[in-house]
PDB file of C-alpha atoms in Angstrom:
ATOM      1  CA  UNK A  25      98.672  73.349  43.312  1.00 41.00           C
ATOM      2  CA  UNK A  26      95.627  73.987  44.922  1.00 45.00           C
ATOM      3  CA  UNK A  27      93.907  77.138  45.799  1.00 46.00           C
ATOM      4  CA  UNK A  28      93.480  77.883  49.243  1.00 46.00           C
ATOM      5  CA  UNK A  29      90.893  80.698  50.048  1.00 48.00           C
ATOM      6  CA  UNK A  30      91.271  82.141  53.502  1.00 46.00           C
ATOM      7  CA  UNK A  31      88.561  83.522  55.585  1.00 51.00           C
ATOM      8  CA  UNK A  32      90.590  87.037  57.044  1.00 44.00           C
ATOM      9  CA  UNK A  33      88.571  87.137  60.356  1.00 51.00           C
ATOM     10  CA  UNK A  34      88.867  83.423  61.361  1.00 53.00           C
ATOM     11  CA  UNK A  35      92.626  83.692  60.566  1.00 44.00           C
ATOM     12  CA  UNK A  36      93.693  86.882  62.596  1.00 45.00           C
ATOM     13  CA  UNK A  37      90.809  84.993  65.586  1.00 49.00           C
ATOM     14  CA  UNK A  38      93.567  84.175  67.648  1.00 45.00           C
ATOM     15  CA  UNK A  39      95.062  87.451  67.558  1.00 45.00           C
ATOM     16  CA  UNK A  40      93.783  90.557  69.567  1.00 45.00           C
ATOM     17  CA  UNK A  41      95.503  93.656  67.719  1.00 45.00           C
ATOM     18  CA  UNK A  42      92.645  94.286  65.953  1.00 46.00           C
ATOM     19  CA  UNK A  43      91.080  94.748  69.712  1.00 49.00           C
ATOM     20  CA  UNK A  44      93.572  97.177  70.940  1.00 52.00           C
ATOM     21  CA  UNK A  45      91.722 100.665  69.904  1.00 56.00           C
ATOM     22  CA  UNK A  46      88.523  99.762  72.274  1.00 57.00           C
ATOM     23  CA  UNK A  47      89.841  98.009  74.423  1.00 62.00           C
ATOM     24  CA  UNK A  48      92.859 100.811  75.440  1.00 63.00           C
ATOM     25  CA  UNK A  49      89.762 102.907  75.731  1.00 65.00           C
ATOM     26  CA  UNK A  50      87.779 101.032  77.631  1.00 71.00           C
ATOM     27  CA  UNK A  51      90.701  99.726  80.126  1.00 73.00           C
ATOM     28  CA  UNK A  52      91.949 103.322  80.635  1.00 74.00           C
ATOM     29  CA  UNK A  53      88.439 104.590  81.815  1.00 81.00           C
ATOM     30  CA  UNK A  54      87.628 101.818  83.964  1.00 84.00           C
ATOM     31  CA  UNK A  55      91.142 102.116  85.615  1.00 83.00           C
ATOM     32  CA  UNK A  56      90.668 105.987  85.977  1.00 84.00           C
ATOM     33  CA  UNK A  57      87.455 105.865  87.127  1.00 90.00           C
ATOM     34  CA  UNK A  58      88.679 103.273  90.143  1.00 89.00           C
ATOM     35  CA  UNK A  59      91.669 105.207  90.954  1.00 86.00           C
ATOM     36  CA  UNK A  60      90.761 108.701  90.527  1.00 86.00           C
ATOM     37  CA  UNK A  61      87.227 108.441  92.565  1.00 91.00           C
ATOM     38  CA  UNK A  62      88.806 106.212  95.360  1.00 88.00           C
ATOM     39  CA  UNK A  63      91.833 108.514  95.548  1.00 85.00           C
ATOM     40  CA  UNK A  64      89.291 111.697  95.952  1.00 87.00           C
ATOM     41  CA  UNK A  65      87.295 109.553  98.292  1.00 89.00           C
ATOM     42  CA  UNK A  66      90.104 108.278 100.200  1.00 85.00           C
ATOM     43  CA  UNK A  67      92.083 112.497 100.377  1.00 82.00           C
ATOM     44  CA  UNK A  68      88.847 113.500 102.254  1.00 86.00           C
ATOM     45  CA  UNK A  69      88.068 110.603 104.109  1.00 85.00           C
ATOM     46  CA  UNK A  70      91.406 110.920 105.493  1.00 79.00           C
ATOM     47  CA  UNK A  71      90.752 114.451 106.670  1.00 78.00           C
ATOM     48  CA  UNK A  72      86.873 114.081 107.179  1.00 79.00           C
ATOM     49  CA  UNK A  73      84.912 112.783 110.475  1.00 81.00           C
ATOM     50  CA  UNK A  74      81.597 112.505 108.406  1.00 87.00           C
ATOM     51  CA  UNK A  75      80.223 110.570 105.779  1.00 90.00           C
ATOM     52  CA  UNK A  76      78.752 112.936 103.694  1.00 91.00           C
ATOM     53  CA  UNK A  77      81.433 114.609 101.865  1.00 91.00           C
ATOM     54  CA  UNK A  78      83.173 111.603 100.945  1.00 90.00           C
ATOM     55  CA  UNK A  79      80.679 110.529  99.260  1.00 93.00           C
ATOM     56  CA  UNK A  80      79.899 113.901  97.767  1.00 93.00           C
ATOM     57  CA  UNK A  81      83.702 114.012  96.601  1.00 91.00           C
ATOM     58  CA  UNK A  82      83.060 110.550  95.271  1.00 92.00           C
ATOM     59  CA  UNK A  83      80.296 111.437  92.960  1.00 94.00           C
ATOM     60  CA  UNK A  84      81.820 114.560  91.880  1.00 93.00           C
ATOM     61  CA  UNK A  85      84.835 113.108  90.859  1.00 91.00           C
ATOM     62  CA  UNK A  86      83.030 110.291  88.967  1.00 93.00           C
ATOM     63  CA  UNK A  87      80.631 112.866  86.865  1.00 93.00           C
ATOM     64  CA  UNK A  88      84.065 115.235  86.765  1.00 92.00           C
ATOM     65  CA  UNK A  89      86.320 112.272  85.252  1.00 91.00           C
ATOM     66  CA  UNK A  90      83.787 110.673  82.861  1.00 91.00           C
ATOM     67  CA  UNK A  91      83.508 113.759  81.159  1.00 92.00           C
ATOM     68  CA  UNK A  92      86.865 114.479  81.161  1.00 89.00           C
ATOM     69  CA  UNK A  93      87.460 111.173  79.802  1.00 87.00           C
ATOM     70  CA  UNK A  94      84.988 111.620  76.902  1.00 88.00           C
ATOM     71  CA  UNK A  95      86.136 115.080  76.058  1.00 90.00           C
ATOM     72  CA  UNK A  96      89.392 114.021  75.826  1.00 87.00           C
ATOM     73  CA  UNK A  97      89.023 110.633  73.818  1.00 84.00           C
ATOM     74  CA  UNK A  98      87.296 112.467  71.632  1.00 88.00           C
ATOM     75  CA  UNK A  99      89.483 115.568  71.084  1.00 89.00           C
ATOM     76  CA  UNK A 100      92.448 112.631  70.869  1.00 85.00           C
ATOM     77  CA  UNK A 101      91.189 110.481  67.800  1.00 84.00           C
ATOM     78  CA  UNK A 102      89.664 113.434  65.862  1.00 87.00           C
ATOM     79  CA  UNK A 103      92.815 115.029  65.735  1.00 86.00           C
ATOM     80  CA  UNK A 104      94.978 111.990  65.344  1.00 82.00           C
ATOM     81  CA  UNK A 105      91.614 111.342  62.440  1.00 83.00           C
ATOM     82  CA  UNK A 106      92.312 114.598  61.095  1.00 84.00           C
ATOM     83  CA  UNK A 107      96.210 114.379  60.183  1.00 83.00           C
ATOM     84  CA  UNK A 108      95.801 110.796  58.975  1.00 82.00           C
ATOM     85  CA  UNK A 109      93.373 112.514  56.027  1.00 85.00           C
ATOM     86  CA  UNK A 110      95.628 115.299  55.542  1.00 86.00           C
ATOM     87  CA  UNK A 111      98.482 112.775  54.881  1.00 84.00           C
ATOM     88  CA  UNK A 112      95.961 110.480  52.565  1.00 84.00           C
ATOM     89  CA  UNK A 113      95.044 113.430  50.620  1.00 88.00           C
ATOM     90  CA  UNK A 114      98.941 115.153  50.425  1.00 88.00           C
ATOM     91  CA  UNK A 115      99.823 111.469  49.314  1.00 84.00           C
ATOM     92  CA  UNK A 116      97.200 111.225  46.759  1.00 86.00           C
ATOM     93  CA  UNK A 117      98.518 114.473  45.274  1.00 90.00           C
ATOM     94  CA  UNK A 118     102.045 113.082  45.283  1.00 86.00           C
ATOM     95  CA  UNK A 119     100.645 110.127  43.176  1.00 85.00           C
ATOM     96  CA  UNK A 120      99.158 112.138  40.598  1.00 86.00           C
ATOM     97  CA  UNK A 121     102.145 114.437  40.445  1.00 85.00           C
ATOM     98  CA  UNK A 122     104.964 111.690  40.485  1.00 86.00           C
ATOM     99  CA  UNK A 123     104.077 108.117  39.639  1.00 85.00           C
ATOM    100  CA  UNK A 124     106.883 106.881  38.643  1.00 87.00           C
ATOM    101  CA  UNK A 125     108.393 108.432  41.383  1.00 86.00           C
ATOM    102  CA  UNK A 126     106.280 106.961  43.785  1.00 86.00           C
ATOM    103  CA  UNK A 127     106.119 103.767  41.885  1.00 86.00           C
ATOM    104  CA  UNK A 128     109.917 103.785  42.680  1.00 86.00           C
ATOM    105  CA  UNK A 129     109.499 104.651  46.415  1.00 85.00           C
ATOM    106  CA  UNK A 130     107.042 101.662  47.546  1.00 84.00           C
ATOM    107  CA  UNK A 131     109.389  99.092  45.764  1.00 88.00           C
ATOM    108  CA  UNK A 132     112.171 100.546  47.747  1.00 90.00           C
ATOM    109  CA  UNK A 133     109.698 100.016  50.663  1.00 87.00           C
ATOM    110  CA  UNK A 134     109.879  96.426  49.866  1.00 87.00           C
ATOM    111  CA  UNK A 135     112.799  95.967  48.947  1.00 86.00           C
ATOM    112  CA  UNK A 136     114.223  97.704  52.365  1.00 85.00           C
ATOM    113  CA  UNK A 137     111.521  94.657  53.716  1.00 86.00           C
ATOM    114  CA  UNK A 138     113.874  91.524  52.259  1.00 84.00           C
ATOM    115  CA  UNK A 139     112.521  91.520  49.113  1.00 84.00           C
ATOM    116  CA  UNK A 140     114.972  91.312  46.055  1.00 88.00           C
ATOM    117  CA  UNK A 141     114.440  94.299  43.883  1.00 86.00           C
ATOM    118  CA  UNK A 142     112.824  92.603  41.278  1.00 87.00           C
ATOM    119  CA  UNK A 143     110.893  91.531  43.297  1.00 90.00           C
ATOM    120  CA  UNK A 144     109.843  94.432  45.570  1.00 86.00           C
ATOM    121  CA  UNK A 145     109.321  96.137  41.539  1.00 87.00           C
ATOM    122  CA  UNK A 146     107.189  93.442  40.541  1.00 90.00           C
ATOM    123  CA  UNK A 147     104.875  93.591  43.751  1.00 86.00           C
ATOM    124  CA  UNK A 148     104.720  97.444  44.455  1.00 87.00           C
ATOM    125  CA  UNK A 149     103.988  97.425  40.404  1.00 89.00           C
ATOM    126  CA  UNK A 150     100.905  94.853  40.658  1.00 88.00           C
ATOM    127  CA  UNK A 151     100.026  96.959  44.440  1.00 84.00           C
ATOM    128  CA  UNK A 152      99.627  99.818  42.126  1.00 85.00           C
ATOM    129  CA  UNK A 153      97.738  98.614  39.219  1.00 85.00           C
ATOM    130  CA  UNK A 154      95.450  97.418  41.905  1.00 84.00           C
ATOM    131  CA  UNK A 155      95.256 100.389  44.161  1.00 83.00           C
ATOM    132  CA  UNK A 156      98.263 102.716  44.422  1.00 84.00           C
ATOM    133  CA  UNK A 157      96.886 104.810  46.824  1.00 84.00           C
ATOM    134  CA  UNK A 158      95.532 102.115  49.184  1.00 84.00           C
ATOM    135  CA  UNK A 159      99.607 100.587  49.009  1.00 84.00           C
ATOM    136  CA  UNK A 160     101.106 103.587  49.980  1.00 84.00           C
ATOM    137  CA  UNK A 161      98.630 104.829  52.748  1.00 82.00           C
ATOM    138  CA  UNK A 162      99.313 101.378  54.057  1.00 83.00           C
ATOM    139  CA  UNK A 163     103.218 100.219  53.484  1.00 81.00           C
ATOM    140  CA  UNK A 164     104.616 104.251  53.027  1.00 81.00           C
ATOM    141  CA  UNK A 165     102.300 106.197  55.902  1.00 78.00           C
ATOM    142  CA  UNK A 166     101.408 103.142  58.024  1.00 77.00           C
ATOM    143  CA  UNK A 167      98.057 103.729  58.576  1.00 72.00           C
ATOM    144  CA  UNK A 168      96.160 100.832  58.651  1.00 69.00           C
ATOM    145  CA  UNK A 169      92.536 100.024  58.777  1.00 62.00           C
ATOM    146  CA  UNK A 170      92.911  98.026  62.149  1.00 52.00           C
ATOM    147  CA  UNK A 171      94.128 100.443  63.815  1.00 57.00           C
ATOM    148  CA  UNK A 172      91.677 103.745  63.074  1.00 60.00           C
ATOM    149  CA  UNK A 173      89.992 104.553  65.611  1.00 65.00           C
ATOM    150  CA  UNK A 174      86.004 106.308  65.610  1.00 77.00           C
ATOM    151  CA  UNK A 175      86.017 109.361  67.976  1.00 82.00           C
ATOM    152  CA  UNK A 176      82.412 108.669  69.236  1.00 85.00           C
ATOM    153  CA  UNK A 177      83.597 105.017  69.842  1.00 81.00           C
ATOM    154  CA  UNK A 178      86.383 106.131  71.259  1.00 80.00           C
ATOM    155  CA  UNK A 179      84.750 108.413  73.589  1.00 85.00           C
ATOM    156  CA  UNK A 180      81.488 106.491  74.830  1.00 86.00           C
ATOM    157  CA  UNK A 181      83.669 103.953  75.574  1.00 83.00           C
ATOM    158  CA  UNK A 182      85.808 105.917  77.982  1.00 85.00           C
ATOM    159  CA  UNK A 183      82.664 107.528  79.145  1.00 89.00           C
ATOM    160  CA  UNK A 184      80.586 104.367  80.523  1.00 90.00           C
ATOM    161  CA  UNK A 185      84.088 102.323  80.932  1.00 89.00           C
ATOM    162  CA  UNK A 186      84.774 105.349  83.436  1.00 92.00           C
ATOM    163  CA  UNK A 187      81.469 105.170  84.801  1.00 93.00           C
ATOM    164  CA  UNK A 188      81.705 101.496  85.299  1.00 91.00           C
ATOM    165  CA  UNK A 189      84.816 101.708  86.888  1.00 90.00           C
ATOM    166  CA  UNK A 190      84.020 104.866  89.046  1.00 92.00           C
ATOM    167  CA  UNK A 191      80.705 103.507  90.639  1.00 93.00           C
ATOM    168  CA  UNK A 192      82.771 100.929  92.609  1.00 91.00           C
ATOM    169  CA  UNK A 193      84.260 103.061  95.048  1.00 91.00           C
ATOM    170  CA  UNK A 194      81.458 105.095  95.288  1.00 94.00           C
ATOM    171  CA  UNK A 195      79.386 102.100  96.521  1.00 93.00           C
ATOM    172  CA  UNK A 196      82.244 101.703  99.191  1.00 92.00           C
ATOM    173  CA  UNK A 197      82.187 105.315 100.284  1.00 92.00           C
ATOM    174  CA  UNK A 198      78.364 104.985 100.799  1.00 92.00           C
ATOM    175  CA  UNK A 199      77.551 101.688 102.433  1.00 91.00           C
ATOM    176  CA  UNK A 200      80.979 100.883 104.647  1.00 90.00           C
ATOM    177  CA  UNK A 201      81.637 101.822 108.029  1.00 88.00           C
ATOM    178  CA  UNK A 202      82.728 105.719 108.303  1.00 85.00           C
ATOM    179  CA  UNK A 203      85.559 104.620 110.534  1.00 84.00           C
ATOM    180  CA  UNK A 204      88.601 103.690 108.838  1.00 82.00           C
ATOM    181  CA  UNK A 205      87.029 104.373 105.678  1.00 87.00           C
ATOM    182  CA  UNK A 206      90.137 105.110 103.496  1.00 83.00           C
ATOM    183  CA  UNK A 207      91.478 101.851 104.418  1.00 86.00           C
ATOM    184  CA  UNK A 208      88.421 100.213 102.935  1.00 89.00           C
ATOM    185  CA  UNK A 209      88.380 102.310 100.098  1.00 88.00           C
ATOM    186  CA  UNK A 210      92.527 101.269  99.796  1.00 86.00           C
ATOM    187  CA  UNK A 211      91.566  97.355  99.789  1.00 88.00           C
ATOM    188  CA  UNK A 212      88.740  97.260  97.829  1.00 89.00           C
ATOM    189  CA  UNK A 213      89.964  99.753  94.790  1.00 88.00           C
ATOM    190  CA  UNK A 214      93.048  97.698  94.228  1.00 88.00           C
ATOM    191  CA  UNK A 215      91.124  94.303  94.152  1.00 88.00           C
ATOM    192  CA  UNK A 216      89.015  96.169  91.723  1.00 87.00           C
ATOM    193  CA  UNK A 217      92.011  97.258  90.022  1.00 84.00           C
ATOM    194  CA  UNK A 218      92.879  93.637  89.818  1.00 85.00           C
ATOM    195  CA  UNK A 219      90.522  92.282  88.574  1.00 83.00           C
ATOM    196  CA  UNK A 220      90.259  94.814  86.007  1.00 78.00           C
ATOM    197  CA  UNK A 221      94.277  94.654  85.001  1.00 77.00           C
ATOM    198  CA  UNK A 222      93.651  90.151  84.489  1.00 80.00           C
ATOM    199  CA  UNK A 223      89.988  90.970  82.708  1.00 74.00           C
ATOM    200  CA  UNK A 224      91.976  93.535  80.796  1.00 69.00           C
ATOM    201  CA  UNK A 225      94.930  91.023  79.889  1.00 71.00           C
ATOM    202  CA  UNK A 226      93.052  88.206  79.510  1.00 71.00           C
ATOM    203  CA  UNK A 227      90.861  90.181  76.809  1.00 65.00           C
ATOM    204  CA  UNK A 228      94.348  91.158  75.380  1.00 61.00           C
ATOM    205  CA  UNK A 229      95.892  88.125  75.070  1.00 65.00           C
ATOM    206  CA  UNK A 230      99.116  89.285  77.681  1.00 67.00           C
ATOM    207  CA  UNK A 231     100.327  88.052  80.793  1.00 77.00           C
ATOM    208  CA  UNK A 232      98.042  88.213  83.990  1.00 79.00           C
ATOM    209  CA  UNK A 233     100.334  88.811  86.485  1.00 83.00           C
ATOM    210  CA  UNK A 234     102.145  91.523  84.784  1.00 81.00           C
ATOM    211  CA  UNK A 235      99.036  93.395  84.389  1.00 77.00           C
ATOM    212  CA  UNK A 236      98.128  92.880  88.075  1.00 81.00           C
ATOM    213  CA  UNK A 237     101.419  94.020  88.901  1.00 84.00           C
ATOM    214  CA  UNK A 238     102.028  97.082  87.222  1.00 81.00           C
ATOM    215  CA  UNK A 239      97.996  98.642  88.338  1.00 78.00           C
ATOM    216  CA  UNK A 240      98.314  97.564  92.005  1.00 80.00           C
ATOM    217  CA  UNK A 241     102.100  99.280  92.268  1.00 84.00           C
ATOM    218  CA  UNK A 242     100.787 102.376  90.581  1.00 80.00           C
ATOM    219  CA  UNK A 243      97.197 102.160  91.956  1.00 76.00           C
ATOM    220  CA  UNK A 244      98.857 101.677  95.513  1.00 79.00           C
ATOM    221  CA  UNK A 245     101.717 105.002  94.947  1.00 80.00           C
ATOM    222  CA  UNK A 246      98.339 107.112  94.028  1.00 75.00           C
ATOM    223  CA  UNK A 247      96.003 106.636  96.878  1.00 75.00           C
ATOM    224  CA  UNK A 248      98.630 106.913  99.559  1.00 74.00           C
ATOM    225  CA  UNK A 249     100.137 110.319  97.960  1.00 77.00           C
ATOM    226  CA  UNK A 250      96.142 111.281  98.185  1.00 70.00           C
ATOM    227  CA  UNK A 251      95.650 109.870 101.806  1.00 66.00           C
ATOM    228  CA  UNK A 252      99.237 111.424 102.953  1.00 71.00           C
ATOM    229  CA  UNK A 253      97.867 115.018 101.807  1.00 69.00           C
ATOM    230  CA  UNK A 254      94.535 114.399 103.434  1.00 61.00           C
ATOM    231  CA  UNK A 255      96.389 113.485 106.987  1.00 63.00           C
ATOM    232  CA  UNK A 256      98.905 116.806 106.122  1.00 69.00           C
ATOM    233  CA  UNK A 257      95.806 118.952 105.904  1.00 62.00           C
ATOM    234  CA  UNK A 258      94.275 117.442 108.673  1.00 55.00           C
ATOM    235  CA  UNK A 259      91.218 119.405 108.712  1.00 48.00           C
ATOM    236  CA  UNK A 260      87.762 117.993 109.388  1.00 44.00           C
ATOM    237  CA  UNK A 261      85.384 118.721 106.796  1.00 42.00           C
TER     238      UNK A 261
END
């Protein structure tokens, strides 16, 4: 029989989990920074008979939120960084402690997976001739390389994704028409929200529609709480 060699990238090309880290990011700043700045934009429009502090809500909301973001994408993965090494190094002890017992535990793994226990022996014995503590970070902790995420990655990307998202409403608040502002700021943020929910599904590999869907509903239910509190309050700024 011949010996296929397979290229790893070209085979998992048509998949997208190895996208899913950056690309949660980066969707869940763009779609923060269009709903939270357009529903801070659209609160005191609603209750505002002048331009300027829209747009000064706008941009304070934007700055506000991208930091946020960042801060918190950052504070996020370290952590989540921090007890995956704790558990890499607590399992490395267990391996030099217990072997056999160990040894024992990953074929169990397998063998819980369909594998006959022979079987599951035989491969969690070879796994750990070849690298026992690379098996059971993998197949015992689940932590995978795919799916480790960089905290400076993770937070420049919600940063500028943020940003990016952010800016669009702000553009509305400054160049449309003062009157009826909030209902421009309403039309435009869930097109943007749109488009961002098919780029976002199309990049993922998921169904359009549902992604449309589910960020207009929820992108609709926001701004209108906002707007309703602006009309209670009612006070011209």
């Amino acid at each position: 029989m011949a010996h296929i060699k397979l290229d790893l990238d070209d085979y998992l090309s048509p998949h997208f989990v190895h996208r899913s880290n950056w690309l949660r990011a980066a969707v869940l700043g763009a779609n923060d920074g269009i709903l939270s700045t357009a529903s801070i934009a659209i609160g005191v429009a609603a209750a505002s008979s002048t331009r300027e502090p829209v747009v000064l809500a706008a941009v304070a909301g934007l700055v506000a939120g991208a930091l946020s973001m960042a801060a918190g994408e950052y504070v996020s993965v370290s952590s989540q960084t921090d007890l995956e090494k704790a558990d890499i190094e607590r399992e490395k002890l267990e391996l030099e402690e217990d072997p056999v017992g160990e040894l024992n535990y990953l074929a169990a793994i397998y063998e819980k997976r369909g594998l006959k226990k022979e079987t599951a022996l035989l491969v969690a014995t070879e796994m750990t001739e070849n690298d026992a503590l690379a098996a059971h970070v993998r197949d015992e902790l689940g932590i995978h390389e795919i799916n480790q995420a960089n905290p400076i990655q993770a937070a420049l990307a919600s940063a500028l994704s943020f940003l990016a998202g952010g800016i669009l409403p702000v553009l509305v608040a400054i160049f449309f028409p003062l009157k009826h502002m909030e209902y421009s700021l309403y039309a435009f943020s869930i097109l943007f929200l749109a488009v961002m929910g098919a780029v976002s599904a199309r990049t993922g590999g998921s169904k359009i529609w549902k992604a449309i869907l589910r960020i207009t509903f929820w992108g609709t239910a926001a701004m209108g709480m906002t707007a309703f509190v602006g009309y209670m309050f009612g006070v011209n700024l």
